[in-house]
């Protein structure tokens, strides 16, 4: 039998530190999309909370904590990052563990780096800790979340992992260069 | 131009795709006749002023929106989820 080696989406590309900002890859045991059927929102939220400790997030929000987080990802849908889930009655679920490249951008100036890549309003008073957004990042569809004062989670499609790292590190280089002036 | 998505908040125009007049939501009865269907499929007003349009928030929440805006002033008056508009019309 052929022995296959599991590789993470950003294998060989990360971590990178440029200036004061660091880009690292995050791996989760599982990524599952959860979409409650009409009228089942409260029941699904309760079951989800019992299973992994986080309720179904409201639009533009995250619930839970690192490695057990639910992220709002669109109309009536959340992505659960962390433990593998058991089937939830009343919800449509898909396993997306291998579909996403997940990275964390952290450090002084992380916001300046993101501001070069996305049209999202990133001001700290608007995009607060615990907020999430489905938006575009360097013309890629992405999920952004603010997980700390100067820490952001970024998810992009796995097929775009190399592009994601390229574009973010380009922006990191530009921000670092400006800081040195 | 910014569109204030009911789910995502104010977002840049580049996150959205324009579809056409919101008339498309009012699909006529299959037996409504040639004239009604001809109107529904092909005939659109071209107003200088307020207009209702369908926009798709493809880079955001992936919701269909009904945007009421003014073609003269470019002002966006109202943004609703197409789902809500459809429900309200029932």
CSV table of C-alpha atoms in Angstrom, one decimal:
chain,number,residue,atom,x,y,z
A,1,UNK,CA,0.0,0.0,0.0
A,2,UNK,CA,1.2,3.5,-0.8
A,3,UNK,CA,2.0,5.5,2.3
A,4,UNK,CA,0.6,9.0,2.0
A,5,UNK,CA,1.9,11.8,4.1
A,6,UNK,CA,-0.6,14.4,5.4
A,7,UNK,CA,0.5,17.9,4.7
A,8,UNK,CA,-1.0,21.1,6.1
A,9,UNK,CA,-2.1,23.7,3.5
A,10,UNK,CA,0.8,26.1,4.3
A,11,UNK,CA,3.4,23.3,4.7
A,12,UNK,CA,6.8,24.7,4.0
A,13,UNK,CA,5.6,28.3,3.8
A,14,UNK,CA,5.1,29.4,7.4
A,15,UNK,CA,5.8,30.7,10.0
A,16,UNK,CA,7.2,34.0,8.8
A,17,UNK,CA,8.0,37.1,10.8
A,18,UNK,CA,8.6,40.4,9.0
A,19,UNK,CA,9.1,43.5,11.2
A,20,UNK,CA,6.8,43.2,14.2
A,21,UNK,CA,4.2,41.0,12.6
A,22,UNK,CA,4.1,37.2,12.5
A,23,UNK,CA,2.1,34.9,10.2
A,24,UNK,CA,1.6,31.4,11.5
A,25,UNK,CA,-0.5,28.5,10.3
A,26,UNK,CA,-3.2,27.1,12.6
A,27,UNK,CA,-4.4,23.5,12.3
A,28,UNK,CA,-7.7,22.2,13.6
A,29,UNK,CA,-8.7,18.7,14.3
A,30,UNK,CA,-11.8,19.4,12.2
A,31,UNK,CA,-13.6,22.2,10.4
A,32,UNK,CA,-17.3,21.6,10.0
A,33,UNK,CA,-19.9,23.8,8.4
A,34,UNK,CA,-23.2,23.9,10.4
A,35,UNK,CA,-26.3,25.3,8.8
A,36,UNK,CA,-29.5,25.1,10.9
A,37,UNK,CA,-32.7,24.3,8.9
A,38,UNK,CA,-35.5,26.8,9.0
A,39,UNK,CA,-37.0,27.1,12.5
A,40,UNK,CA,-34.2,24.9,14.1
A,41,UNK,CA,-31.8,27.7,15.0
A,42,UNK,CA,-32.3,27.6,18.8
A,43,UNK,CA,-32.3,23.8,19.0
A,44,UNK,CA,-29.1,23.5,16.9
A,45,UNK,CA,-27.4,26.2,19.0
A,46,UNK,CA,-28.2,24.3,22.1
A,47,UNK,CA,-26.9,21.0,20.8
A,48,UNK,CA,-23.8,22.7,19.5
A,49,UNK,CA,-23.1,24.3,22.9
A,50,UNK,CA,-23.5,20.9,24.6
A,51,UNK,CA,-21.1,19.3,22.1
A,52,UNK,CA,-18.2,21.8,22.0
A,53,UNK,CA,-19.1,24.6,24.4
A,54,UNK,CA,-20.0,27.4,22.0
A,55,UNK,CA,-23.4,28.5,20.9
A,56,UNK,CA,-24.3,29.2,17.2
A,57,UNK,CA,-22.8,32.6,16.5
A,58,UNK,CA,-24.8,35.7,15.5
A,59,UNK,CA,-24.0,37.4,12.2
A,60,UNK,CA,-20.5,38.8,12.2
A,61,UNK,CA,-19.5,37.1,15.5
A,62,UNK,CA,-17.5,34.2,16.9
A,63,UNK,CA,-18.3,32.1,19.9
A,64,UNK,CA,-16.1,29.8,22.0
A,65,UNK,CA,-12.3,30.0,22.4
A,66,UNK,CA,-9.1,29.0,20.6
A,67,UNK,CA,-9.4,25.4,19.2
A,68,UNK,CA,-13.1,25.2,19.9
A,69,UNK,CA,-14.6,28.1,18.1
A,70,UNK,CA,-17.7,28.7,16.0
A,71,UNK,CA,-17.4,31.4,13.4
A,72,UNK,CA,-20.3,33.0,11.5
A,73,UNK,CA,-19.5,32.4,7.8
A,74,UNK,CA,-22.6,33.6,6.0
A,75,UNK,CA,-26.3,33.6,5.8
A,76,UNK,CA,-27.5,30.9,8.2
A,77,UNK,CA,-24.1,29.2,8.4
A,78,UNK,CA,-21.2,28.8,10.8
A,79,UNK,CA,-17.9,27.1,10.6
A,80,UNK,CA,-16.9,25.1,13.7
A,81,UNK,CA,-13.1,25.1,14.2
A,82,UNK,CA,-11.8,22.5,16.6
A,83,UNK,CA,-13.2,19.2,17.7
A,84,UNK,CA,-15.0,16.9,15.2
A,85,UNK,CA,-18.7,17.1,15.7
A,86,UNK,CA,-21.4,14.4,16.0
A,87,UNK,CA,-24.4,14.9,13.7
A,88,UNK,CA,-26.7,17.6,15.0
A,89,UNK,CA,-30.4,17.0,14.4
A,90,UNK,CA,-32.0,19.9,12.4
A,91,UNK,CA,-28.8,21.1,10.8
A,92,UNK,CA,-27.1,20.5,7.5
A,93,UNK,CA,-23.4,19.8,8.1
A,94,UNK,CA,-20.4,19.2,5.9
A,95,UNK,CA,-16.8,18.2,6.8
A,96,UNK,CA,-14.5,21.0,5.5
A,97,UNK,CA,-11.4,20.0,7.4
A,98,UNK,CA,-9.2,19.9,4.4
A,99,UNK,CA,-10.9,22.7,2.5
A,100,UNK,CA,-9.4,25.7,4.3
A,101,UNK,CA,-6.1,27.3,4.9
A,102,UNK,CA,-6.1,28.9,8.4
A,103,UNK,CA,-3.5,31.4,9.5
A,104,UNK,CA,-3.0,33.8,12.3
A,105,UNK,CA,-1.6,37.3,11.9
A,106,UNK,CA,-0.3,38.8,15.0
A,107,UNK,CA,1.8,41.7,16.3
A,108,UNK,CA,1.9,45.5,16.3
A,109,UNK,CA,0.9,46.6,12.8
A,110,UNK,CA,-1.2,43.4,12.0
A,111,UNK,CA,-4.1,45.7,11.3
A,112,UNK,CA,-2.1,47.8,8.9
A,113,UNK,CA,-1.1,44.7,7.0
A,114,UNK,CA,-4.8,43.6,6.7
A,115,UNK,CA,-5.8,47.1,5.7
A,116,UNK,CA,-3.7,46.8,2.6
A,117,UNK,CA,-5.6,43.7,1.6
A,118,UNK,CA,-9.3,44.0,2.4
A,119,UNK,CA,-12.0,46.7,2.1
A,120,UNK,CA,-13.3,45.8,5.5
A,121,UNK,CA,-13.5,48.6,8.2
A,122,UNK,CA,-10.8,47.3,10.6
A,123,UNK,CA,-10.9,50.2,13.1
A,124,UNK,CA,-10.7,48.6,16.6
A,125,UNK,CA,-14.0,50.2,17.6
A,126,UNK,CA,-15.7,48.7,14.7
A,127,UNK,CA,-14.1,45.3,14.2
A,128,UNK,CA,-13.8,44.2,17.8
A,129,UNK,CA,-12.5,41.1,19.5
A,130,UNK,CA,-14.9,38.3,18.9
A,131,UNK,CA,-16.1,39.8,15.6
A,132,UNK,CA,-15.9,37.9,12.3
A,133,UNK,CA,-16.5,38.9,8.7
A,134,UNK,CA,-16.9,37.2,5.4
A,135,UNK,CA,-15.1,39.5,3.0
A,136,UNK,CA,-12.5,39.6,0.4
A,137,UNK,CA,-8.7,39.6,1.0
A,138,UNK,CA,-6.5,40.4,-2.0
A,139,UNK,CA,-9.5,39.5,-4.2
A,140,UNK,CA,-9.9,36.1,-2.5
A,141,UNK,CA,-13.0,35.1,-0.6
A,142,UNK,CA,-11.9,34.9,3.0
A,143,UNK,CA,-13.2,34.7,6.6
A,144,UNK,CA,-11.6,37.2,9.0
A,145,UNK,CA,-11.9,37.1,12.7
A,146,UNK,CA,-10.3,39.3,15.4
A,147,UNK,CA,-9.1,36.9,18.1
A,148,UNK,CA,-7.0,39.3,20.2
A,149,UNK,CA,-6.0,42.9,20.6
A,150,UNK,CA,-3.5,42.6,17.7
A,151,UNK,CA,-4.3,39.1,16.5
A,152,UNK,CA,-6.4,38.1,13.6
A,153,UNK,CA,-7.5,34.8,12.2
A,154,UNK,CA,-7.7,34.4,8.4
A,155,UNK,CA,-9.3,31.6,6.5
A,156,UNK,CA,-9.0,31.2,2.7
A,157,UNK,CA,-9.7,28.3,0.4
A,158,UNK,CA,-7.0,25.7,0.6
A,159,UNK,CA,-6.4,25.9,-3.1
A,160,UNK,CA,-5.4,29.5,-2.6
A,161,UNK,CA,-2.9,28.8,0.3
A,162,UNK,CA,0.2,29.8,-1.5
A,163,UNK,CA,-1.5,33.0,-2.9
A,164,UNK,CA,-2.7,33.8,0.6
A,165,UNK,CA,0.8,33.5,2.1
A,166,UNK,CA,2.3,35.5,-0.8
A,167,UNK,CA,-0.1,38.4,-0.6
A,168,UNK,CA,0.0,38.6,3.2
A,169,UNK,CA,3.8,38.5,3.4
A,170,UNK,CA,4.0,41.1,0.6
A,171,UNK,CA,1.8,43.4,2.7
A,172,UNK,CA,3.9,42.6,5.8
A,173,UNK,CA,7.0,43.5,3.9
A,174,UNK,CA,5.5,46.8,2.8
A,175,UNK,CA,4.3,47.7,6.3
A,176,UNK,CA,7.7,46.9,7.8
A,177,UNK,CA,9.4,49.0,5.1
A,178,UNK,CA,7.2,52.0,5.9
A,179,UNK,CA,7.9,51.6,9.6
A,180,UNK,CA,11.7,51.8,8.9
A,181,UNK,CA,11.4,55.1,7.1
B,1,UNK,CA,-20.5,53.4,-3.2
B,2,UNK,CA,-21.3,51.5,-0.1
B,3,UNK,CA,-24.2,49.1,0.6
B,4,UNK,CA,-25.3,48.7,4.2
B,5,UNK,CA,-25.9,44.9,4.3
B,6,UNK,CA,-28.5,44.0,6.9
B,7,UNK,CA,-26.2,41.1,8.1
B,8,UNK,CA,-22.6,42.4,7.5
B,9,UNK,CA,-23.0,46.2,7.9
B,10,UNK,CA,-21.7,48.8,5.5
B,11,UNK,CA,-19.5,47.2,2.9
B,12,UNK,CA,-17.6,48.3,-0.2
B,13,UNK,CA,-19.4,48.0,-3.5
B,14,UNK,CA,-16.7,45.5,-4.8
B,15,UNK,CA,-18.1,42.8,-2.5
B,16,UNK,CA,-21.4,42.9,-4.4
B,17,UNK,CA,-22.7,41.8,-7.8
B,18,UNK,CA,-25.6,43.5,-9.5
B,19,UNK,CA,-28.4,41.3,-10.8
B,20,UNK,CA,-31.2,43.6,-12.1
B,21,UNK,CA,-34.5,45.1,-11.2
B,22,UNK,CA,-36.2,43.6,-8.1
B,23,UNK,CA,-39.2,43.0,-10.3
B,24,UNK,CA,-37.6,39.6,-10.8
B,25,UNK,CA,-39.0,38.6,-7.3
B,26,UNK,CA,-42.6,39.0,-8.5
B,27,UNK,CA,-42.7,35.9,-10.8
B,28,UNK,CA,-46.1,35.8,-12.6
B,29,UNK,CA,-48.5,32.8,-12.6
B,30,UNK,CA,-47.4,30.2,-15.2
B,31,UNK,CA,-50.8,30.8,-16.9
B,32,UNK,CA,-50.7,34.6,-16.8
B,33,UNK,CA,-50.4,34.9,-20.5
B,34,UNK,CA,-47.9,36.1,-23.1
B,35,UNK,CA,-48.2,39.8,-22.4
B,36,UNK,CA,-47.5,39.5,-18.7
B,37,UNK,CA,-44.6,37.1,-19.2
B,38,UNK,CA,-43.1,39.2,-22.0
B,39,UNK,CA,-43.2,42.2,-19.5
B,40,UNK,CA,-41.6,40.1,-16.7
B,41,UNK,CA,-38.8,38.7,-18.8
B,42,UNK,CA,-37.9,41.6,-21.1
B,43,UNK,CA,-39.4,45.0,-20.2
B,44,UNK,CA,-37.7,47.2,-17.6
B,45,UNK,CA,-38.1,50.8,-16.7
B,46,UNK,CA,-35.1,53.0,-16.8
B,47,UNK,CA,-35.9,55.5,-14.0
B,48,UNK,CA,-34.1,58.7,-13.3
B,49,UNK,CA,-34.7,58.5,-9.5
B,50,UNK,CA,-35.5,55.8,-7.0
B,51,UNK,CA,-35.1,52.3,-8.2
B,52,UNK,CA,-35.3,48.8,-6.6
B,53,UNK,CA,-32.7,46.4,-7.5
B,54,UNK,CA,-31.4,42.9,-6.6
B,55,UNK,CA,-27.8,42.7,-5.5
B,56,UNK,CA,-25.9,39.6,-4.4
B,57,UNK,CA,-23.4,39.9,-1.5
B,58,UNK,CA,-21.0,37.3,-3.0
B,59,UNK,CA,-17.9,38.3,-1.1
B,60,UNK,CA,-19.8,38.5,2.1
B,61,UNK,CA,-22.8,36.7,3.6
B,62,UNK,CA,-23.9,35.4,0.2
B,63,UNK,CA,-27.4,36.8,0.8
B,64,UNK,CA,-29.6,38.3,-2.0
B,65,UNK,CA,-30.5,41.9,-1.2
B,66,UNK,CA,-33.1,44.3,-2.4
B,67,UNK,CA,-31.4,47.7,-2.6
B,68,UNK,CA,-33.5,50.8,-3.0
B,69,UNK,CA,-31.3,53.6,-4.5
B,70,UNK,CA,-31.5,56.7,-6.5
B,71,UNK,CA,-29.9,56.7,-9.9
B,72,UNK,CA,-29.6,60.4,-10.0
B,73,UNK,CA,-28.0,61.1,-6.6
B,74,UNK,CA,-26.5,57.6,-6.1
B,75,UNK,CA,-27.9,57.7,-2.6
B,76,UNK,CA,-28.8,54.3,-1.1
B,77,UNK,CA,-32.1,54.6,0.7
B,78,UNK,CA,-32.8,51.1,1.9
B,79,UNK,CA,-31.3,47.6,1.9
B,80,UNK,CA,-33.4,44.5,2.8
B,81,UNK,CA,-32.8,40.8,2.6
B,82,UNK,CA,-34.6,39.5,-0.5
B,83,UNK,CA,-35.8,36.7,1.7
B,84,UNK,CA,-37.6,39.1,4.0
B,85,UNK,CA,-39.1,41.1,1.1
B,86,UNK,CA,-40.4,37.8,-0.4
B,87,UNK,CA,-41.9,36.7,3.0
B,88,UNK,CA,-43.5,40.1,3.6
B,89,UNK,CA,-45.2,39.8,0.2
B,90,UNK,CA,-46.9,36.5,0.9
